[in-house]
mmCIF file of C-alpha atoms in Angstrom:
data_model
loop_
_atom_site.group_PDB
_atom_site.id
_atom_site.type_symbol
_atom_site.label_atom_id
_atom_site.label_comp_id
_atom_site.label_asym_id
_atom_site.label_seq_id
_atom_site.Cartn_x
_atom_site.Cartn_y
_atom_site.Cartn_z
ATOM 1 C CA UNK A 1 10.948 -8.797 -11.621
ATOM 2 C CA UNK A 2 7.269 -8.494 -10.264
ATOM 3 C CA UNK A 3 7.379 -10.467 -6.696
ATOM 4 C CA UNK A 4 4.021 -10.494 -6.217
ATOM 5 C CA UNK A 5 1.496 -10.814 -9.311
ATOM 6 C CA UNK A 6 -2.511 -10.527 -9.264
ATOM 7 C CA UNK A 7 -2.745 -11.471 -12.652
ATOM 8 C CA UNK A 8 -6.202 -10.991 -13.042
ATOM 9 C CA UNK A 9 -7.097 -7.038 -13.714
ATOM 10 C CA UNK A 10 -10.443 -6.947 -13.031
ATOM 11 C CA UNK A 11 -13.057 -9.410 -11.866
ATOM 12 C CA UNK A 12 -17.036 -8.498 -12.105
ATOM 13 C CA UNK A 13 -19.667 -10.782 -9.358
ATOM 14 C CA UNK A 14 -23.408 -10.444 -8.493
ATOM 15 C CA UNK A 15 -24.077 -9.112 -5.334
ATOM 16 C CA UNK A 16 -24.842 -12.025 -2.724
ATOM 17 C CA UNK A 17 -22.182 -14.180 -4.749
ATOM 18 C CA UNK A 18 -18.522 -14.879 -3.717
ATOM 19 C CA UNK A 19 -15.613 -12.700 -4.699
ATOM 20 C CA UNK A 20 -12.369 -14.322 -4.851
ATOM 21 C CA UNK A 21 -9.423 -12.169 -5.990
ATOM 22 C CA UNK A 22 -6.011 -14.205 -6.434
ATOM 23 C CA UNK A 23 -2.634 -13.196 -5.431
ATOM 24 C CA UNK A 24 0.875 -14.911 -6.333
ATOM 25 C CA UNK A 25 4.392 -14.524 -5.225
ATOM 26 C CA UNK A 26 7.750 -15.513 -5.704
ATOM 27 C CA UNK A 27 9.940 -14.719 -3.138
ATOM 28 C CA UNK A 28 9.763 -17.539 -0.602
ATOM 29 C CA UNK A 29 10.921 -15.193 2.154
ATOM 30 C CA UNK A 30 7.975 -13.123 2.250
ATOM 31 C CA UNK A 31 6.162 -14.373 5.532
ATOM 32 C CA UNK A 32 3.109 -11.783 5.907
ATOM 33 C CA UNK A 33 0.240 -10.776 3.502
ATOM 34 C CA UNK A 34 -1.767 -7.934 3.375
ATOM 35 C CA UNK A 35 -4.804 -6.985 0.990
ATOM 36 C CA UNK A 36 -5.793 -3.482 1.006
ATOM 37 C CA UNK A 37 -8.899 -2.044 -0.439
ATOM 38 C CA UNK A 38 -8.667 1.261 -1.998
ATOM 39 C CA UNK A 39 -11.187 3.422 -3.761
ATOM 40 C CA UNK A 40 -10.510 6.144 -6.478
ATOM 41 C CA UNK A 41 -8.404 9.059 -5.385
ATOM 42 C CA UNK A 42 -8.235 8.065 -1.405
ATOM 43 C CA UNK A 43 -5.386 6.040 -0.233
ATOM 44 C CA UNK A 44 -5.775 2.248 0.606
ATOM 45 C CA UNK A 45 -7.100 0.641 3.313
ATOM 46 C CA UNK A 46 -5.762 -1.890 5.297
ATOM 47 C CA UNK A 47 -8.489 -5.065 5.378
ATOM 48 C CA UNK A 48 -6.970 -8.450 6.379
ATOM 49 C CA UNK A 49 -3.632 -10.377 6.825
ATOM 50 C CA UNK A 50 -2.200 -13.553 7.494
ATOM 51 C CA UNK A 51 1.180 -15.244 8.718
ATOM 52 C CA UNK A 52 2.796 -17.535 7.057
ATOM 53 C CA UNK A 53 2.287 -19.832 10.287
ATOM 54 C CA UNK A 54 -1.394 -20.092 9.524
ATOM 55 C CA UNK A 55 -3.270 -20.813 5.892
ATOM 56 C CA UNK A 56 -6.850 -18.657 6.981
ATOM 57 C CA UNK A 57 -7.885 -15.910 9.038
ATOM 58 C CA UNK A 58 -11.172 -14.592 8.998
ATOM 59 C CA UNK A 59 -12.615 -11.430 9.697
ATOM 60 C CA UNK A 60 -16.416 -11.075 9.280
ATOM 61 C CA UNK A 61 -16.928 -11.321 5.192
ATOM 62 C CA UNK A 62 -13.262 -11.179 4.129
ATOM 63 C CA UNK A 63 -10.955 -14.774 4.552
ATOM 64 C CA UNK A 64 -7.778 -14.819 3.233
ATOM 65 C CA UNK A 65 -6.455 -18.443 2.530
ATOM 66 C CA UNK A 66 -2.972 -18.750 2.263
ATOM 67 C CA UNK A 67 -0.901 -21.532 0.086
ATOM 68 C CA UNK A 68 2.435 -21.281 1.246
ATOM 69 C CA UNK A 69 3.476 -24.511 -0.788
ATOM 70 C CA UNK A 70 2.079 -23.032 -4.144
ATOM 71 C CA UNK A 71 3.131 -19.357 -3.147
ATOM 72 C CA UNK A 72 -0.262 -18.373 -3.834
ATOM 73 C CA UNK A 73 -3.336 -16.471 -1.545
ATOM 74 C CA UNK A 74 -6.833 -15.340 -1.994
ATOM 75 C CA UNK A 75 -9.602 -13.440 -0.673
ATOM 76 C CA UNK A 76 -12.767 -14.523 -0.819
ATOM 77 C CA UNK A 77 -15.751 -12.051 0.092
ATOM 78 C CA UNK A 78 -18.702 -13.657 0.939
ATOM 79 C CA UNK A 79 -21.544 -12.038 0.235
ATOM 80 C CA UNK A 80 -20.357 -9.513 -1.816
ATOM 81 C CA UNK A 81 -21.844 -5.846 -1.426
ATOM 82 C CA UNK A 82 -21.537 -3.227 -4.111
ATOM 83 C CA UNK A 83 -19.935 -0.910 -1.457
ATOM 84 C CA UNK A 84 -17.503 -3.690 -2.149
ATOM 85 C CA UNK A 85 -16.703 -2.421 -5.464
ATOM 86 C CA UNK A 86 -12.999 -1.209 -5.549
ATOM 87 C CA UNK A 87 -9.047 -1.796 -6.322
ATOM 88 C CA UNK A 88 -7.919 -4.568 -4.041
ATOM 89 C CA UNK A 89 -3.984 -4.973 -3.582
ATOM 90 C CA UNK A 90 -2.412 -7.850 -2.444
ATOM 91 C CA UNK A 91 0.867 -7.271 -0.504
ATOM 92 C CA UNK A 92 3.528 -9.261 0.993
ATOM 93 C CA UNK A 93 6.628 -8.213 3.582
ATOM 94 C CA UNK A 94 9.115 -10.509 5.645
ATOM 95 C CA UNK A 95 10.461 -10.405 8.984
ATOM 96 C CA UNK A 96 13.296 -8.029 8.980
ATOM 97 C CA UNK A 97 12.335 -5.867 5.869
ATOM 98 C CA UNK A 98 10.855 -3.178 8.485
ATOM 99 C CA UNK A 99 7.332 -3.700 7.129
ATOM 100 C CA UNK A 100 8.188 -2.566 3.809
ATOM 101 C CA UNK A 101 5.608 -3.806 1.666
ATOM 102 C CA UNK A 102 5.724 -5.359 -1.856
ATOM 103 C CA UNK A 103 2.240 -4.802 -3.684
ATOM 104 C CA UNK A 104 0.722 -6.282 -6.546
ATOM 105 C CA UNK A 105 -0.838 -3.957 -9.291
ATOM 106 C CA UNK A 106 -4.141 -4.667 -8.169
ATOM 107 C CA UNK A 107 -7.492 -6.208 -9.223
ATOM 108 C CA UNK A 108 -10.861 -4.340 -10.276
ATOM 109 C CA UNK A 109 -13.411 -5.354 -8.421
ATOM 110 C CA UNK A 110 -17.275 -4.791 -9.595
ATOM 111 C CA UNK A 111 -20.111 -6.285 -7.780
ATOM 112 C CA UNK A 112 -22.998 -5.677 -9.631
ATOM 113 C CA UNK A 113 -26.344 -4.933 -7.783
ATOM 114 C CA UNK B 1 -6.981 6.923 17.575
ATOM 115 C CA UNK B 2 -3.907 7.229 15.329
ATOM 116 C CA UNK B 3 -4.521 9.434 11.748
ATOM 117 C CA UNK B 4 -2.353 9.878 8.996
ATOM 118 C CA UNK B 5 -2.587 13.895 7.155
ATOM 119 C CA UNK B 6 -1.034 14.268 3.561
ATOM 120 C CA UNK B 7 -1.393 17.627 1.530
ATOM 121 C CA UNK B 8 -1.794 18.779 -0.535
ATOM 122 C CA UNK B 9 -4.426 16.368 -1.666
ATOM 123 C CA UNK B 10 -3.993 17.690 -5.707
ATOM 124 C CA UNK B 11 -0.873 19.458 -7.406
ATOM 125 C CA UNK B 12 -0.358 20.660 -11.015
ATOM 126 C CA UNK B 13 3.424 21.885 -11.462
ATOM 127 C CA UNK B 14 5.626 22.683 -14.302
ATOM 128 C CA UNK B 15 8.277 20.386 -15.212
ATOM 129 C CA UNK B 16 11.346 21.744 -13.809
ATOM 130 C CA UNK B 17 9.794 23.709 -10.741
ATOM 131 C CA UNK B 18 10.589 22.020 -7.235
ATOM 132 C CA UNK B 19 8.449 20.358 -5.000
ATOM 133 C CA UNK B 20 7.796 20.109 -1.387
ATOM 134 C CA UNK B 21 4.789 17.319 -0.071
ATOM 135 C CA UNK B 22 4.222 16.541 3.234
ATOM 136 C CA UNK B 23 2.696 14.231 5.667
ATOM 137 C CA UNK B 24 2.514 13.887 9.348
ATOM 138 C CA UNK B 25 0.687 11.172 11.513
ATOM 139 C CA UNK B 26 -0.993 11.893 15.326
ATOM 140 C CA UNK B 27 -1.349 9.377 17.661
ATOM 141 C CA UNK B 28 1.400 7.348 17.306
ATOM 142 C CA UNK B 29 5.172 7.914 18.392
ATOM 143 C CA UNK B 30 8.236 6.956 16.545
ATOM 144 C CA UNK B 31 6.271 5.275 13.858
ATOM 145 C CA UNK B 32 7.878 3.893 10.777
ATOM 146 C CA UNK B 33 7.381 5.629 7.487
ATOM 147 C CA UNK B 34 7.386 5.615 3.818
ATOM 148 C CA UNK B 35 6.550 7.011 0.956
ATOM 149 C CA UNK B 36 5.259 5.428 -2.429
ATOM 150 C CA UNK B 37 3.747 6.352 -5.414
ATOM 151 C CA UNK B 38 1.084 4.735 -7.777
ATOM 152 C CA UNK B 39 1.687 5.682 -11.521
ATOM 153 C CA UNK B 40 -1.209 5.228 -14.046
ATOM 154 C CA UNK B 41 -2.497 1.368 -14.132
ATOM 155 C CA UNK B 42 0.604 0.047 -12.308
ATOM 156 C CA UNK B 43 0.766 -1.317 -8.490
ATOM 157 C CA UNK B 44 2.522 1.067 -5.548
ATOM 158 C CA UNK B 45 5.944 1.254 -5.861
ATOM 159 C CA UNK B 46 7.853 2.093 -2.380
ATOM 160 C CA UNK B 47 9.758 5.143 -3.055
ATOM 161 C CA UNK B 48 11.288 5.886 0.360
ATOM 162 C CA UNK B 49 11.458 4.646 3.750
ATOM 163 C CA UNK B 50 11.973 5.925 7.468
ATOM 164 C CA UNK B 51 12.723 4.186 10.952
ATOM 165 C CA UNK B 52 13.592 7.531 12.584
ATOM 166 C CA UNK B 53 14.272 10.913 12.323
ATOM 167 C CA UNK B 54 16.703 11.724 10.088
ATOM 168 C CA UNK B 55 16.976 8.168 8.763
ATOM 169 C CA UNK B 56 16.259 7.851 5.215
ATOM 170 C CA UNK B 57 16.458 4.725 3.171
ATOM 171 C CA UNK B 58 15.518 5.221 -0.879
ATOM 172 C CA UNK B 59 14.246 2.374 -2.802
ATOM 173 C CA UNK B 60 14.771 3.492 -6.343
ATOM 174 C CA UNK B 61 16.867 5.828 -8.134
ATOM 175 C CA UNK B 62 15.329 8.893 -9.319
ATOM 176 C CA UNK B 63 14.835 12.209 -9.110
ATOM 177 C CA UNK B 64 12.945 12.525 -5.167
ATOM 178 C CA UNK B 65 14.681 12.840 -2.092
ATOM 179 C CA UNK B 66 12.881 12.575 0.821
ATOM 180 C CA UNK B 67 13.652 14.258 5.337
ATOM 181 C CA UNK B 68 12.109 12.723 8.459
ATOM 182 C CA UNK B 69 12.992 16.130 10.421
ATOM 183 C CA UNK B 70 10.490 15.322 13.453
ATOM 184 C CA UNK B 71 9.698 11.784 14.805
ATOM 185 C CA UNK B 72 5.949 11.978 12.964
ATOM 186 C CA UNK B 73 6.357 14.492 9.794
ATOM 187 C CA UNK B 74 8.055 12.611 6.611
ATOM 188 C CA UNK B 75 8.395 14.694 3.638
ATOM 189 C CA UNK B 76 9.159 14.235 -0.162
ATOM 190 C CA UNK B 77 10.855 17.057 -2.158
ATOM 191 C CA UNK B 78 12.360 17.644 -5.663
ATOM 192 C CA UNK B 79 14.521 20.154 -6.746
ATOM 193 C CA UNK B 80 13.638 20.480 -10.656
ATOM 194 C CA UNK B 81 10.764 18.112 -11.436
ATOM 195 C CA UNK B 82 10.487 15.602 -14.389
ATOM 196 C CA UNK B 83 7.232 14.537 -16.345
ATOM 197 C CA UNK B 84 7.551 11.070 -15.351
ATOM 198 C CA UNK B 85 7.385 12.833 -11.679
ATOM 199 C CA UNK B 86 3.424 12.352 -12.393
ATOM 200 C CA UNK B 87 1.325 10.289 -10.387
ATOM 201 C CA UNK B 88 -0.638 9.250 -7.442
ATOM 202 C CA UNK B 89 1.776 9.918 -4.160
ATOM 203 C CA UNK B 90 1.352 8.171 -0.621
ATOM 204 C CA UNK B 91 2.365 8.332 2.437
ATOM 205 C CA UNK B 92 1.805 5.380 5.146
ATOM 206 C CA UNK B 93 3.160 4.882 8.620
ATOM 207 C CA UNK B 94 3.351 1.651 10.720
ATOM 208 C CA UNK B 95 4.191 0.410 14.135
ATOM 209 C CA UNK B 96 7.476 -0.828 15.226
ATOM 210 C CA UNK B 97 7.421 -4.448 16.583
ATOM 211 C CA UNK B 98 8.402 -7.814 16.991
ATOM 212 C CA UNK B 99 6.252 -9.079 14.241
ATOM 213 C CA UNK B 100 5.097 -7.553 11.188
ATOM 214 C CA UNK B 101 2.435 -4.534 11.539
ATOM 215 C CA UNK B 102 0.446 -3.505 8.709
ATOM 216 C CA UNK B 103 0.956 0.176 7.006
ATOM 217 C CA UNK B 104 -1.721 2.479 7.395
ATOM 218 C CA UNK B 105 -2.471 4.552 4.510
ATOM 219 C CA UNK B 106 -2.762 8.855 3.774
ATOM 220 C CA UNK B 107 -5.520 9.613 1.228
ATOM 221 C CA UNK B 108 -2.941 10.611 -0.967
ATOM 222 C CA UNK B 109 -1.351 13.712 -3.550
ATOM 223 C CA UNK B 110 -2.576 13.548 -6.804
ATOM 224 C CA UNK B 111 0.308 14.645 -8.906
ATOM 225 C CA UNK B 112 0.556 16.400 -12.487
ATOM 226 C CA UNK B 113 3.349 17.609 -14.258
ATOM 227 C CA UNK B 114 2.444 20.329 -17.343
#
């Protein structure tokens, strides 16, 4: 039973365009979401997160927009770099579960120069 | 700063030989920890976690076990490993609070079993 889903495995985008990768769950307790960036063989990075008390939070080119009523986020990069190129996870946790995270299997992301 | 130290960062072991991988993170004190792994074209699974030293919680069955013996150095052994021991092994650490903290990430042991 896969919790969270990013059913999408790879998504390719022009540089200067918008990236948004899409993340789903099903566990209505989760009530914090993480993406992580992660690039072969290093481990991933931590790059934005939201509450479930709020449905954006911004931080410089990355948003994350959170639908708690459709159990469903994104991440939209705008503009999108080719350093931007990578394996993005999406991840989800609830109070109580000691930050242990539930990840997605990730999405491919290209941005083409 | 706080930093996060796995090693080794690639392994190549015969099936049935044990296994000993470690991580420790500086900066930080009585940090939560786990350990995951990432097998070929699938997500991370959480293999183990730790609130404290000497407190071990396992996620899955299988054939890891894993010691917290100091308050920042988590490690994951086997006794006789398996071929579906393979993959991409990570170690992560977060702060204790009253809301949720994001992990934090070691680069990672690449894993192979022969």
């Amino acid at each position: 039973d896969q919790q969270v889903k990013q059913n999408s495995p790879s998504l390719s985008v022009q540089e200067g365009r918008i990236s948004i990768l899409n993340c789903d769950y099903t566990n209505s307790m989760f009530d914090y979401f993480l993406w992580y960036k992660k690039y072969p063989a290093e481990g991933p990075t931590f790059l934005i997160s939201i509450s479930s008390i709020k449905d954006k939070n911004e931080d410089g080119r990355f948003t994350v927009f959170l639908n708690k009523s459709a159990k469903h986020l994104s991440l939209h990069i705008v503009p999108s770099q080719p350093g931007d190129s990578a394996v993005y996870f999406c991840a989800a946790t609830h109070t109580g579960a000691n930050s242990k995270l539930t990840f997605g299997k990730g999405i491919t992301l290209s941005v083409r120069p | 700063s706080q930093t996060i130290h796995q090693w080794p960062a690639t392994l190549v072991q015969p099936v049935g030989s044990p296994l000993s991988l470690e991580c420790t993170v500086e900066g930080t004190s009585n940090p939560n920890l786990y350990w995951y792994r990432q097998a070929a074209g699938r997500g991370l699974q959480l293999l183990f976690y730790s609130v404290g030293i000497g407190q071990i919680s396992s996620e899955v069955p299988q054939n890891l076990s894993a010691s917290r013996p100091q308050d920042r150095q988590f490690i994951l052994s086997s006794k006789k490993l398996l071929l579906s021991d393979s993959g991409f092994y990570l170690c992560a650490w977060s702060a204790k609070g009253v809301f949720n903290q994001p992990q934090h990430f070691g680069d990672g042991t690449r894993l192979s079993i022969l």
